[in-house]
Short mmCIF file of C-alpha atoms in Angstrom, two decimals:
data_model
loop_
_atom_site.label_atom_id
_atom_site.label_comp_id
_atom_site.label_asym_id
_atom_site.label_seq_id
_atom_site.Cartn_x
_atom_site.Cartn_y
_atom_site.Cartn_z
CA MET A 1 51.28 141.37 119.57
CA LEU A 2 47.54 141.79 118.39
CA GLU A 3 47.31 143.13 114.00
CA LEU A 4 44.33 144.86 113.40
CA CYS A 5 42.61 145.77 110.82
CA PHE A 6 39.29 146.68 109.26
CA ASP A 7 38.44 144.54 106.04
CA MET A 8 38.96 140.83 105.45
CA SER A 9 41.17 140.98 102.59
CA THR A 10 43.65 142.99 104.55
CA ARG A 11 43.12 140.48 107.29
CA GLY A 12 44.26 137.44 104.91
CA ALA A 13 47.45 140.13 103.43
CA LEU A 14 48.39 140.36 107.23
CA ARG A 15 48.65 136.65 107.66
CA VAL A 16 50.63 135.93 104.67
CA ALA A 17 53.00 138.75 105.50
CA GLN A 18 54.08 137.47 109.11
CA HIS A 19 56.17 134.55 107.22
CA CYS A 20 56.50 135.61 103.76
CA GLY A 21 59.76 135.45 101.85
CA GLY A 22 62.62 133.71 102.07
CA GLY A 23 63.53 132.39 98.68
CA GLY A 24 62.37 132.52 94.75
CA ILE A 25 60.09 130.60 92.61
CA ALA A 26 59.56 126.73 93.25
CA ALA A 27 58.01 125.91 89.92
CA ARG A 28 56.75 128.07 87.07
CA GLY A 29 54.70 127.00 84.46
CA PHE A 30 52.10 127.90 81.38
CA ILE A 31 49.13 126.33 79.77
CA LEU A 32 48.18 128.21 76.76
CA GLY A 33 45.13 126.86 74.69
CA MET A 34 44.37 127.80 71.30
CA ALA A 35 42.53 126.41 68.06
CA GLU A 36 44.04 123.99 65.68
CA GLY A 37 46.00 125.58 63.05
CA PRO A 38 47.88 128.26 65.09
CA THR A 39 48.00 131.93 62.82
CA ALA A 40 50.20 134.94 63.46
CA ALA A 41 47.83 136.82 65.65
CA ALA A 42 47.47 133.54 67.73
CA ASP A 43 51.43 133.20 68.09
CA HIS A 44 51.45 136.67 69.21
CA TRP A 45 48.77 136.30 71.69
CA ALA A 46 50.67 133.26 73.30
CA GLU A 47 53.60 135.46 73.18
CA THR A 48 52.61 138.48 74.51
CA VAL A 49 50.77 136.24 77.45
CA CYS A 50 53.85 134.33 78.10
CA CYS A 51 56.16 138.01 77.99
CA ARG A 52 53.23 139.26 80.76
CA ALA A 53 53.21 136.37 82.88
CA GLU A 54 57.18 135.72 83.17
CA GLU A 55 57.15 139.57 84.20
CA ARG A 56 54.93 139.22 86.71
CA LEU A 57 56.87 136.07 87.92
CA ARG A 58 59.82 138.13 88.20
CA GLU A 59 57.99 140.78 89.86
CA GLN A 60 57.02 138.24 92.60
CA GLU A 61 59.94 136.50 92.99
CA ILE A 62 61.81 140.05 93.76
CA LEU A 63 58.98 140.61 96.21
CA ARG A 64 59.61 137.46 97.90
CA ARG A 65 63.45 137.69 98.08
CA GLU A 66 63.36 141.38 99.51
CA ALA A 67 59.97 140.99 102.01
CA ILE A 68 60.46 141.66 105.44
CA PRO A 69 58.20 139.26 107.42
CA LEU A 70 56.30 140.65 110.22
CA GLY A 71 56.81 137.64 112.49
CA GLY A 72 53.92 136.61 114.60
CA ASN A 73 51.22 134.31 115.10
CA PRO A 74 48.31 133.96 112.42
CA GLY A 75 45.80 133.41 115.03
CA ASP A 76 46.51 137.10 116.89
CA VAL A 77 45.69 138.97 113.31
CA LEU A 78 42.26 140.39 113.97
CA THR A 79 39.66 142.35 112.00
CA LEU A 80 36.84 144.46 112.85
CA SER A 81 35.38 144.49 109.17
CA LEU A 82 32.17 146.51 110.34
CA GLY A 83 32.06 148.99 107.29
CA LEU A 84 31.05 151.36 109.88
CA ASP A 85 31.20 154.42 107.60
CA MET A 86 27.53 152.98 106.15
CA GLY A 87 24.42 152.59 108.23
CA ASP A 88 22.79 152.84 112.07
CA ILE A 89 26.03 152.55 114.02
CA ARG A 90 24.12 153.23 117.61
CA GLU A 91 25.39 149.34 118.33
CA PRO A 92 28.15 148.70 116.34
CA LEU A 93 28.52 144.92 117.38
CA GLY A 94 24.85 144.76 117.81
CA GLU A 95 22.37 142.35 115.79
CA ALA A 96 21.38 145.01 113.72
CA ARG A 97 25.08 145.73 112.00
CA HIS A 98 25.31 141.43 111.61
CA GLN A 99 21.94 141.65 109.56
CA LEU A 100 23.59 144.80 107.41
CA LEU A 101 26.11 142.44 106.85
CA ARG A 102 24.25 139.86 105.55
CA LYS A 103 22.65 142.36 103.15
CA TRP A 104 25.78 143.37 101.79
CA TYR A 105 27.06 139.72 101.44
CA ASP A 106 23.96 139.17 99.45
CA GLY A 107 22.90 135.85 100.29
CA GLN A 108 26.15 134.25 101.19
CA ASP A 109 24.82 134.06 104.87
CA GLU A 110 27.24 131.13 106.06
CA ALA A 111 30.30 133.46 105.20
CA ALA A 112 28.56 136.37 106.77
CA ASP A 113 28.03 134.59 109.70
CA ARG A 114 31.75 133.70 109.83
CA ASP A 115 33.01 136.65 109.65
CA TRP A 116 30.53 138.43 111.98
CA GLY A 117 31.88 135.85 114.77
CA ARG A 118 35.59 137.25 113.62
CA ASN A 119 34.18 140.67 114.25
CA LEU A 120 33.08 139.44 117.17
CA GLU A 121 35.66 137.82 118.71
CA ALA A 122 38.27 140.50 118.01
CA ALA A 123 35.92 143.20 119.79
CA GLU A 124 36.42 140.99 122.70
CA ARG A 125 40.42 140.00 122.62
CA LEU A 126 40.45 144.32 122.17
CA LYS A 127 38.41 144.44 125.15
CA ALA A 128 40.56 142.28 127.17
CA CYS A 129 43.80 143.58 126.74
CA GLY A 130 45.72 144.78 129.33
CA PRO A 131 49.21 147.03 130.05
CA GLY A 132 51.67 144.11 129.21
CA ASP A 133 49.54 143.80 125.61
CA THR A 134 50.25 145.62 122.33
CA VAL A 135 48.01 145.89 119.39
CA ARG A 136 49.15 147.54 116.17
CA ILE A 137 46.42 149.12 114.11
CA TRP A 138 46.80 148.89 110.61
CA ALA A 139 44.56 151.92 109.40
CA ASP A 140 44.16 153.95 105.82
CA HIS A 141 42.20 156.94 104.58
CA THR A 142 39.03 155.39 103.16
CA PRO A 143 35.78 156.02 105.47
CA ALA A 144 35.45 152.46 106.54
CA SER A 145 39.27 152.32 108.03
CA ALA A 146 38.70 156.06 109.27
CA CYS A 147 35.57 154.84 111.42
CA GLY A 148 37.17 151.54 112.32
CA LEU A 149 40.11 153.20 113.90
CA LEU A 150 37.80 155.37 115.78
CA HIS A 151 36.04 152.56 116.88
CA ALA A 152 39.10 150.54 117.82
CA ALA A 153 40.07 153.26 120.35
CA SER A 154 36.68 153.41 122.11
CA LEU A 155 37.33 149.33 122.72
CA LEU A 156 41.00 150.15 123.59
CA LYS A 157 40.93 153.36 125.79
CA ASP A 158 40.46 151.74 129.42
CA THR A 159 42.78 148.72 128.72
CA LYS A 160 45.99 150.52 129.19
CA ALA A 161 47.69 148.50 126.26
CA ASP A 162 50.53 149.76 124.28
CA VAL A 163 48.70 151.09 121.31
CA ARG A 164 50.26 151.59 117.91
CA VAL A 165 49.46 152.48 114.39
CA VAL A 166 50.56 152.12 111.07
CA PHE A 167 48.95 154.54 108.05
CA LEU A 168 49.03 153.60 104.97
CA PRO A 169 50.77 156.36 102.54
CA PRO A 170 48.95 157.27 99.59
CA TRP A 171 51.65 156.30 96.81
CA ARG A 172 55.29 154.34 97.19
CA GLU A 173 58.15 154.31 94.32
CA ARG A 174 59.27 151.11 93.45
CA SER A 175 63.14 149.99 93.08
CA ASP A 176 62.95 150.62 88.95
CA GLY A 177 61.45 154.35 89.72
CA VAL A 178 57.42 153.27 89.14
CA VAL A 179 55.03 154.75 91.75
CA GLU A 180 52.39 152.57 92.83
CA THR A 181 49.35 154.57 94.57
CA TYR A 182 46.78 153.25 97.23
CA LEU A 183 43.79 153.82 98.62
CA GLY A 184 43.55 150.95 101.11
CA TRP A 185 45.61 148.12 102.54
CA GLY A 186 43.77 145.67 100.80
CA GLU A 187 45.69 146.63 97.76
CA VAL A 188 48.94 145.90 99.34
CA GLU A 189 50.69 142.91 98.44
CA PRO A 190 51.59 140.94 101.80
CA GLU A 191 55.38 141.01 100.80
CA LEU A 192 55.32 144.95 101.32
CA PHE A 193 53.91 145.30 104.40
CA GLY A 194 57.02 145.00 106.47
CA ARG A 195 58.61 147.57 104.65
CA PHE A 196 55.72 149.79 106.19
CA LEU A 197 57.17 149.39 109.64
CA SER A 198 59.02 152.65 109.37
CA ARG A 199 56.05 154.41 109.80
CA GLU A 200 54.20 153.01 112.77
CA GLU A 201 53.54 155.26 115.41
CA PRO A 202 52.60 155.02 119.35
CA VAL A 203 49.16 156.19 120.22
CA PRO A 204 49.20 157.87 123.52
CA PRO A 205 46.56 157.66 126.35
CA VAL A 206 45.04 161.02 125.70
CA GLU A 207 44.70 160.67 121.92
CA LEU A 208 43.18 157.28 122.33
CA GLY A 209 40.56 159.14 124.50
CA ALA A 210 40.10 161.68 122.19
CA MET A 211 39.37 159.31 119.05
CA ALA A 212 37.04 157.59 121.62
CA HIS A 213 35.35 160.97 122.24
CA ARG A 214 35.37 161.61 118.53
CA TRP A 215 33.61 158.01 117.71
CA GLU A 216 31.00 158.77 120.63
CA VAL A 217 30.01 161.92 118.87
CA LEU A 218 29.68 160.34 115.45
CA ARG A 219 27.45 157.61 117.17
CA GLN A 220 25.21 160.24 118.93
CA GLU A 221 24.82 161.96 115.43
CA ASN A 222 24.21 158.14 113.65
CA ALA A 223 24.04 160.17 110.39
CA PRO A 224 23.10 157.70 107.03
CA LEU A 225 27.09 158.22 106.37
CA ARG A 226 30.22 158.53 107.44
CA ALA A 227 32.90 160.39 105.31
CA VAL A 228 36.61 161.90 105.49
CA VAL A 229 36.35 165.46 104.69
CA ASN A 230 39.89 167.37 104.97
CA GLY A 231 41.36 164.11 106.94
CA ALA A 232 38.92 164.07 109.61
CA VAL A 233 35.80 161.73 109.81
CA ARG A 234 32.22 163.61 109.48
CA SER A 235 28.62 162.95 109.40
CA VAL A 236 27.39 163.38 106.09
CA GLY A 237 24.07 163.11 104.35
CA GLU A 238 22.81 160.13 102.17
CA ASP A 239 23.06 161.58 99.10
CA PHE A 240 27.00 162.89 99.50
CA TYR A 241 28.30 160.41 96.70
CA ASP A 242 25.22 161.56 94.44
CA GLU A 243 26.92 163.94 92.50
CA MET A 244 29.74 161.55 91.58
CA ILE A 245 27.31 158.92 90.38
CA ARG A 246 25.81 161.90 88.55
CA ARG A 247 29.01 163.01 86.83
CA HIS A 248 29.39 159.42 85.02
CA LEU A 249 26.21 159.22 83.38
CA PRO A 250 26.77 159.01 80.27
CA GLU A 251 24.03 159.86 77.46
CA GLY A 252 22.22 157.16 76.41
CA GLN A 253 21.82 153.61 78.06
CA THR A 254 24.09 151.87 80.15
CA LYS A 255 24.42 148.86 82.42
CA ILE A 256 24.32 149.85 86.36
CA ALA A 257 27.73 148.08 86.55
CA ASN A 258 29.45 150.51 84.04
CA ILE A 259 28.23 153.65 86.24
CA ILE A 260 29.32 151.66 89.39
CA GLY A 261 32.58 150.81 87.82
CA GLU A 262 33.38 154.33 86.46
CA VAL A 263 32.48 156.08 90.16
CA LEU A 264 34.74 153.41 92.20
CA GLY A 265 37.75 153.74 89.29
CA ARG A 266 37.86 157.52 88.23
CA GLU A 267 36.03 159.18 91.73
CA LYS A 268 38.11 156.83 94.34
CA PRO A 269 35.60 157.47 97.12
CA GLY A 270 37.09 154.59 99.38
CA ILE A 271 33.56 152.76 99.76
CA GLY A 272 32.01 149.83 98.02
CA ASP A 273 29.66 149.20 95.57
CA THR A 274 26.63 148.32 97.69
CA TRP A 275 25.89 152.04 98.97
CA LEU A 276 26.33 153.38 95.06
CA ALA A 277 23.86 150.66 94.42
CA ASP A 278 21.57 151.88 96.48
CA ARG A 279 21.70 155.20 95.37
CA ILE A 280 20.87 154.39 92.03
CA ARG A 281 18.12 152.54 93.43
CA TRP A 282 16.93 155.71 95.05
CA MET A 283 17.32 157.72 91.60
CA LEU A 284 15.10 155.05 89.66
CA SER A 285 12.50 155.94 92.18
CA ALA A 286 12.84 159.74 92.37
CA GLY A 287 12.32 159.58 88.49
CA GLU A 288 15.70 161.22 87.83
CA LEU A 289 16.82 157.59 85.99
CA ARG A 290 14.76 155.22 84.00
CA MET A 291 14.84 151.60 84.15
CA VAL A 292 15.46 150.53 80.21
CA TRP A 293 15.96 146.91 80.98
CA GLU A 294 15.84 145.22 84.54
CA ASP A 295 17.61 142.26 85.67
CA ARG A 296 15.76 141.00 88.42
CA GLU A 297 18.36 138.49 89.61
CA ARG A 298 21.46 140.80 88.87
CA PHE A 299 20.43 144.27 89.74
CA TYR A 300 23.77 145.32 88.16
CA ARG A 301 23.30 144.05 84.90
CA SER A 302 20.14 145.96 84.43
CA VAL A 303 19.94 149.08 81.73
CA VAL A 304 19.34 152.50 82.70
CA GLU A 305 19.28 155.87 81.31
CA ARG A 306 18.58 159.79 82.55
CA ALA A 307 14.87 160.55 82.69
#
């Protein structure tokens, strides 16, 4: 069985999820450093750190003990990590997308090229599937994943493969009553993937064809952005997220990193930081924001204010 996802974090988690579980913690230990002459405050800090670490270790032990391994071969975990919610999608696997990936990796060209190769390999393996092959797709409702699912359908529609999809629910209640919320599969612990197999659904050929057709429509529209609106992928303008940015512009001066962090943390748009950074650059060029102090090497550390 091929396992398909749409970001590198989920790819790594799936590879672990295939063979996770089966035992407790082999070893545990803590190294705490403090100044000479420990004080009551330092003792309290050390105790707090130890307690939190112990709690985390207990949680991990429970996860490992209750994990349901997916099984399979790590080499069969594929990813189409293409960020298809942003930019030109006329050629999703073309050189323009490769160069856009390099831009997002911010100078880490070797890593970008490595991951680009994984994308191309995944696409070829999907197109080579036949009636005897099974593809399980791990999808969520972030724009990149929603677009990735439609693109994957276009690659699989003529293969006659057995295609299935596991959609990530927005929340999960733990055994201790705590509710965990999720935005994307990349936030899910590897030990938990097996628990979501009950949500696996077959994708009938007619539905696969409809999804592939929807992707073709989006390709023809080739909008600057695609977003999930009322549960469906729509083409939207480049200013779609601008109001979110404006809602988190404080009075006075602030770092660009703070603005982006507020948008991602509070609005949870399901997109990466690169598009928000580009829109802040546009606001600066349009005179909506004023640069107070510019860090030419690290744009996010620059300080801005409302114009």
